[in-house]
């Protein structure tokens, strides 16, 4: 790693939920549509003034990779731009999930100083059929060009819903024309079913064959771990937390134990590894959690490779700063627990409710 990047060590991965459920699109495979969250009330963004102090490096232990994602479109509320700036000014790196259509927001990000822009990354969901229906393909790709011109990192990611299969050749042609390369592919999950299984009518082998033609490291890794229950010791909760920015509540993971409220500035942030007590059927976002090294030994690829594309002219989607930060592993920058410490983490991760349930089951 180059000398100038050695000071930026990733100490934590922070998954932040932005309390927005509205969206300017209506994709049938989206979890907003699946759960019918369209009518959720407008969020209160008064918490924005607490962000800078609550997410300081002193409280979190150093520079963090912060991912921001809403239930709906993350950039719908203009306050999000200021929140991103607060995170960046605190010395963190920020990833933000968006459908890529809100040009005015991207123009605001491009006004950030260069030292902030090079630590910013956009995951641009490529909702091809909706973009086509709304006549917004040009808007989408113009916004990508705007980011590239201003040295802001990005990736383009398609959700492989069955409805896209007849359009695959068309999608490839559009990507080659507008991006100079193919988009990445994620994995489509069914949020209405227990455990969030694969959402497709195809047989698994056929599904894999069809979507592997995009040569996406993101798809290959995410598909390889999809629907596989994790039984290893996981450091989520110690090296990462999941935060609801609206309420301030933070947990070990999506279904992990609640640890506290990050906006309670009178108390230190509590960290405790979830250990062997993952409550998810599978780590459906393991490309990030596992990719950054929360389960040492299962990170077969760097997160940067799952997000980057290198173009024929030698340019790429990631800035040098972002690529180097994304290639780091949390187990290299944090203390590995011994067996006794792991046992203590396991004990702390079991709630009283869980303990009582297990005792009753043994009677």
Coordinates of C-alpha atoms in Angstrom, one line a residue:
X1 CA 0.0 0.0 0.0
X2 CA 1.3 3.4 -0.9
X3 CA 2.8 5.5 2.0
X4 CA 0.2 8.3 1.8
X5 CA -2.6 5.8 2.5
X6 CA -1.2 4.2 5.6
X7 CA -2.7 6.8 7.9
X8 CA -6.3 5.8 6.9
X9 CA -6.9 2.5 8.6
X10 CA -10.5 1.2 8.6
X11 CA -11.4 0.6 12.2
X12 CA -15.1 0.0 11.9
X13 CA -17.8 -0.7 9.3
X14 CA -20.9 1.3 10.1
X15 CA -24.2 0.4 8.4
X16 CA -26.5 3.4 8.6
X17 CA -30.2 3.2 7.9
X18 CA -31.6 6.6 6.5
X19 CA -35.3 6.9 7.6
X20 CA -36.7 7.4 4.1
X21 CA -39.2 5.0 2.6
X22 CA -40.5 7.1 -0.3
X23 CA -39.1 6.7 -3.8
X24 CA -39.4 8.2 -7.3
X25 CA -39.4 4.7 -8.8
X26 CA -41.7 1.7 -8.6
X27 CA -39.6 -1.4 -9.2
X28 CA -41.6 -4.5 -8.6
X29 CA -38.6 -6.4 -7.1
X30 CA -37.8 -3.7 -4.5
X31 CA -38.4 -4.4 -0.8
X32 CA -40.4 -1.1 -0.6
X33 CA -42.8 -2.6 -3.1
X34 CA -42.7 -6.0 -1.5
X35 CA -43.5 -4.6 2.0
X36 CA -45.9 -1.8 0.8
X37 CA -44.0 0.9 2.7
X38 CA -45.0 3.7 0.3
X39 CA -47.2 5.4 2.7
X40 CA -44.8 5.6 5.6
X41 CA -44.7 9.1 7.2
X42 CA -42.2 11.8 6.1
X43 CA -39.0 11.5 8.2
X44 CA -37.9 14.0 10.8
X45 CA -34.3 15.0 10.1
X46 CA -33.7 17.0 13.3
X47 CA -31.1 14.3 14.2
X48 CA -28.7 15.8 11.6
X49 CA -27.3 18.3 14.0
X50 CA -26.1 15.5 16.3
X51 CA -24.2 13.5 13.6
X52 CA -20.8 15.2 13.8
X53 CA -20.3 14.7 17.5
X54 CA -22.0 11.3 17.7
X55 CA -19.9 9.8 14.9
X56 CA -16.5 11.3 15.9
X57 CA -13.4 9.3 15.4
X58 CA -12.7 9.5 19.2
X59 CA -16.0 7.6 19.9
X60 CA -15.6 5.1 17.1
X61 CA -11.9 4.4 17.4
X62 CA -10.7 5.9 14.2
X63 CA -11.7 6.1 10.5
X64 CA -14.7 4.1 9.5
X65 CA -16.4 2.9 6.4
X66 CA -19.9 4.2 6.6
X67 CA -22.6 2.9 4.4
X68 CA -25.8 4.9 4.0
X69 CA -29.0 3.3 2.7
X70 CA -32.7 4.1 2.9
X71 CA -35.6 1.9 2.5
X72 CA -36.6 4.1 -0.4
X73 CA -34.4 6.6 -2.4
X74 CA -31.6 7.7 -0.1
X75 CA -31.1 11.1 -1.6
X76 CA -34.8 12.1 -1.6
X77 CA -34.3 14.5 1.3
X78 CA -31.8 17.2 0.8
X79 CA -30.5 17.0 4.4
X80 CA -28.7 13.8 3.4
X81 CA -26.1 15.9 1.6
X82 CA -25.2 17.7 4.8
X83 CA -25.1 14.4 6.7
X84 CA -22.6 12.9 4.2
X85 CA -20.5 16.0 4.6
X86 CA -20.5 15.7 8.3
X87 CA -19.3 12.1 8.1
X88 CA -16.6 13.0 5.6
X89 CA -15.4 16.0 7.6
X90 CA -15.0 13.6 10.6
X91 CA -12.5 11.7 8.5
X92 CA -14.7 8.7 7.6
X93 CA -15.2 7.2 4.1
X94 CA -18.8 7.1 2.9
X95 CA -20.7 4.8 0.6
X96 CA -24.2 5.8 -0.4
X97 CA -26.9 3.7 -2.2
X98 CA -29.0 5.6 -4.7
X99 CA -31.0 5.1 -7.9
X100 CA -28.8 7.8 -9.5
X101 CA -31.6 10.1 -10.8
X102 CA -31.5 13.2 -8.6
X103 CA -29.1 15.5 -10.5
X104 CA -29.3 18.4 -8.1
X105 CA -28.1 16.3 -5.2
X106 CA -25.1 15.1 -7.3
X107 CA -24.3 18.6 -8.2
X108 CA -24.1 19.5 -4.5
X109 CA -21.7 16.6 -3.8
X110 CA -19.5 17.8 -6.7
X111 CA -19.1 21.1 -4.8
X112 CA -17.4 19.3 -1.9
X113 CA -13.6 20.0 -1.6
X114 CA -11.5 17.4 -3.3
X115 CA -10.2 15.9 0.0
X116 CA -13.8 15.0 0.8
X117 CA -14.8 13.9 -2.7
X118 CA -12.1 11.3 -2.9
X119 CA -13.5 9.6 0.2
X120 CA -17.0 9.4 -1.2
X121 CA -18.5 6.4 -3.2
X122 CA -22.0 5.9 -4.8
X123 CA -23.6 2.6 -5.3
X124 CA -25.8 3.4 -8.3
X125 CA -28.6 0.9 -8.6
X126 CA -29.3 0.3 -12.3
X127 CA -33.1 0.0 -12.4
X128 CA -33.1 -0.4 -16.2
X129 CA -36.7 -0.9 -17.0
X130 CA -37.9 1.9 -14.7
X131 CA -35.3 4.3 -16.1
X132 CA -36.5 3.3 -19.6
X133 CA -40.2 3.7 -18.6
X134 CA -39.6 7.1 -17.0
X135 CA -37.3 8.2 -19.9
X136 CA -34.5 8.8 -17.5
X137 CA -31.6 6.8 -18.9
X138 CA -29.9 9.9 -20.1
X139 CA -30.3 11.5 -16.7
X140 CA -28.8 8.5 -15.0
X141 CA -25.7 8.2 -17.2
X142 CA -25.2 12.0 -17.3
X143 CA -25.0 11.9 -13.5
X144 CA -22.5 9.1 -13.6
X145 CA -20.4 11.2 -16.0
X146 CA -20.7 14.1 -13.6
X147 CA -19.3 12.0 -10.7
X148 CA -16.5 10.7 -12.9
X149 CA -15.5 14.2 -13.9
X150 CA -15.3 15.2 -10.3
X151 CA -13.2 12.2 -9.2
X152 CA -16.0 10.7 -7.1
X153 CA -16.0 6.9 -6.9
X154 CA -19.0 4.9 -8.0
X155 CA -20.3 1.5 -9.1
X156 CA -23.2 0.5 -11.2
X157 CA -25.2 -2.5 -10.0
X158 CA -28.2 -4.3 -11.5
X159 CA -30.7 -6.4 -9.5
X160 CA -31.1 -9.6 -11.5
X161 CA -34.9 -9.9 -11.4
X162 CA -36.4 -12.4 -13.8
X163 CA -38.2 -9.6 -15.6
X164 CA -34.8 -8.4 -16.9
X165 CA -33.8 -11.6 -18.7
X166 CA -35.4 -10.8 -22.1
X167 CA -33.5 -7.5 -22.0
X168 CA -30.0 -8.8 -21.1
X169 CA -28.5 -8.2 -24.6
X170 CA -30.1 -4.7 -24.7
X171 CA -28.7 -3.9 -21.2
X172 CA -25.2 -5.1 -22.2
X173 CA -25.3 -2.8 -25.3
X174 CA -26.4 0.2 -23.2
X175 CA -23.7 -0.4 -20.6
X176 CA -20.9 -0.8 -23.2
X177 CA -22.1 2.4 -24.9
X178 CA -22.6 4.5 -21.8
X179 CA -20.0 3.1 -19.4
X180 CA -17.5 1.4 -21.6
X181 CA -17.9 -1.8 -19.6
X182 CA -20.7 -4.0 -18.1
X183 CA -22.5 -3.3 -14.9
X184 CA -22.1 -5.4 -11.8
X185 CA -24.8 -7.8 -10.7
X186 CA -26.2 -8.4 -7.2
X187 CA -28.5 -11.1 -6.0
X188 CA -32.3 -10.7 -5.8
X189 CA -33.9 -11.7 -2.4
X190 CA -37.5 -12.3 -1.5
X191 CA -38.3 -10.2 1.6
X192 CA -41.7 -11.7 2.0
X193 CA -40.3 -15.2 2.7
X194 CA -38.6 -16.3 5.9
X195 CA -34.9 -16.1 5.6
X196 CA -35.0 -13.9 2.5
X197 CA -34.4 -16.7 -0.1
X198 CA -33.4 -16.2 -3.7
X199 CA -36.2 -14.4 -5.6
X200 CA -36.5 -16.2 -9.0
X201 CA -38.7 -18.8 -10.7
X202 CA -35.6 -20.4 -12.3
X203 CA -33.6 -23.3 -11.1
X204 CA -30.5 -22.2 -9.2
X205 CA -28.1 -23.5 -11.9
X206 CA -30.0 -21.7 -14.6
X207 CA -30.1 -18.5 -12.6
X208 CA -26.4 -18.7 -12.0
X209 CA -25.6 -19.4 -15.7
X210 CA -27.7 -16.5 -17.0
X211 CA -26.3 -13.8 -14.7
X212 CA -22.7 -15.1 -14.6
X213 CA -22.3 -13.8 -18.2
X214 CA -21.8 -10.3 -16.8
X215 CA -18.5 -11.5 -15.3
X216 CA -19.3 -9.7 -12.0
X217 CA -17.2 -10.4 -8.9
X218 CA -20.0 -9.0 -6.9
X219 CA -22.4 -11.6 -8.2
X220 CA -20.0 -14.5 -8.0
X221 CA -19.1 -13.9 -4.3
X222 CA -22.6 -12.9 -3.2
X223 CA -24.2 -15.9 -4.9
X224 CA -21.6 -18.2 -3.4
X225 CA -22.6 -17.2 0.2
X226 CA -26.3 -16.7 -0.4
X227 CA -28.7 -18.9 1.7
X228 CA -25.7 -20.4 3.6
X229 CA -26.1 -20.1 7.4
X230 CA -23.0 -18.7 9.0
X231 CA -21.9 -20.7 12.0
X232 CA -18.4 -19.2 12.4
X233 CA -17.5 -16.6 15.1
X234 CA -18.6 -13.2 13.7
X235 CA -17.1 -9.9 14.8
X236 CA -20.2 -7.9 13.9
X237 CA -21.1 -5.7 16.9
X238 CA -17.4 -5.3 17.8
X239 CA -15.9 -4.2 14.5
X240 CA -19.2 -3.1 13.0
X241 CA -22.6 -1.8 14.1
X242 CA -25.9 -1.2 12.4
X243 CA -27.4 2.3 13.2
X244 CA -30.8 3.7 12.7
X245 CA -30.0 7.4 12.0
X246 CA -33.6 8.4 12.8
X247 CA -33.7 7.0 16.3
X248 CA -30.0 6.6 17.1
X249 CA -30.5 3.0 18.1
X250 CA -27.5 0.8 17.2
X251 CA -27.3 -2.9 17.2
X252 CA -24.8 -5.7 16.5
X253 CA -26.3 -6.4 13.1
X254 CA -29.7 -6.3 11.4
X255 CA -31.2 -8.8 13.9
X256 CA -28.5 -8.6 16.5
X257 CA -28.8 -7.4 20.1
X258 CA -29.5 -3.7 20.7
X259 CA -26.5 -2.1 22.2
X260 CA -27.5 1.5 22.9
X261 CA -28.3 4.9 21.4
X262 CA -25.5 6.6 19.5
X263 CA -26.9 10.0 20.2
X264 CA -26.5 9.5 24.0
X265 CA -23.3 11.5 24.1
X266 CA -22.9 11.0 27.9
X267 CA -22.2 7.3 27.3
X268 CA -19.4 5.6 25.3
X269 CA -20.5 3.5 22.4
X270 CA -20.8 -0.1 23.4
X271 CA -19.3 -2.8 21.2
X272 CA -19.8 -6.6 21.6
X273 CA -19.3 -9.2 18.9
X274 CA -22.4 -11.2 17.9
X275 CA -20.1 -14.3 17.9
X276 CA -21.8 -17.6 17.2
X277 CA -25.3 -16.1 17.7
X278 CA -26.3 -14.8 14.3
X279 CA -30.1 -14.6 14.0
X280 CA -30.2 -14.3 10.2
X281 CA -30.9 -17.3 8.0
X282 CA -27.9 -16.2 5.9
X283 CA -25.7 -13.1 5.6
X284 CA -27.5 -11.6 2.6
X285 CA -25.2 -8.5 2.7
X286 CA -22.1 -10.6 3.3
X287 CA -20.4 -9.1 0.4
X288 CA -19.8 -6.1 2.7
X289 CA -19.8 -7.6 6.2
X290 CA -17.8 -10.6 5.3
X291 CA -15.9 -8.9 2.5
X292 CA -14.5 -6.4 5.0
X293 CA -13.4 -9.3 7.2
X294 CA -15.9 -9.6 10.0
X295 CA -15.6 -13.4 9.7
X296 CA -11.8 -14.0 9.2
X297 CA -11.1 -16.7 6.7
X298 CA -14.2 -16.4 4.5
X299 CA -13.3 -13.2 2.7
X300 CA -12.1 -14.7 -0.5
X301 CA -12.1 -11.4 -2.4
X302 CA -11.5 -7.7 -1.6
X303 CA -14.6 -5.5 -1.4
X304 CA -12.9 -3.2 -4.0
X305 CA -13.0 -5.9 -6.6
X306 CA -16.7 -6.4 -6.1
X307 CA -17.3 -2.7 -6.8
X308 CA -14.7 -1.7 -9.3
X309 CA -14.4 -1.9 -13.1
X310 CA -11.3 -1.1 -15.1
X311 CA -12.0 0.4 -18.5
X312 CA -10.1 -0.3 -21.7
X313 CA -8.4 3.2 -21.4
X314 CA -7.0 2.3 -18.0
X315 CA -9.4 4.4 -15.9
X316 CA -11.5 2.8 -13.2
X317 CA -14.6 3.5 -11.1
X318 CA -12.8 3.8 -7.8
X319 CA -10.4 6.6 -6.8
X320 CA -7.0 5.5 -5.4
X321 CA -8.0 6.5 -1.9
X322 CA -11.3 4.6 -2.0
X323 CA -9.8 1.5 -3.6
X324 CA -7.1 1.3 -1.0
X325 CA -9.5 1.8 1.9
X326 CA -11.9 -0.8 0.4
X327 CA -9.1 -3.3 0.2
X328 CA -8.5 -3.3 3.9
X329 CA -9.6 -6.0 6.3
X330 CA -11.0 -5.2 9.7
X331 CA -9.1 -8.1 11.2
X332 CA -5.8 -6.5 10.2
X333 CA -6.7 -3.2 12.1
X334 CA -8.4 -4.7 15.2
X335 CA -7.6 -7.1 18.0
X336 CA -8.4 -10.8 17.4
X337 CA -10.2 -12.2 20.4
X338 CA -8.9 -15.2 22.3
X339 CA -11.1 -18.2 23.1
X340 CA -12.1 -16.8 26.6
X341 CA -13.0 -13.4 25.1
X342 CA -15.0 -15.1 22.4
X343 CA -16.9 -17.1 25.0
X344 CA -17.7 -13.9 26.9
X345 CA -18.9 -12.2 23.8
X346 CA -21.2 -15.2 23.1
X347 CA -22.7 -15.0 26.6
X348 CA -23.3 -11.3 26.3
X349 CA -24.9 -11.8 22.9
X350 CA -27.7 -14.0 24.3
X351 CA -30.6 -12.0 25.5
X352 CA -32.5 -13.0 28.6
X353 CA -35.5 -13.8 26.3
X354 CA -33.4 -16.2 24.3
X355 CA -31.9 -17.8 27.4
X356 CA -35.4 -18.4 28.9
X357 CA -36.6 -19.9 25.7
X358 CA -33.7 -22.3 25.5
X359 CA -34.3 -23.4 29.1
X360 CA -38.0 -24.0 28.5
X361 CA -37.2 -26.0 25.4
X362 CA -34.9 -28.4 27.4
X363 CA -37.7 -29.1 30.0

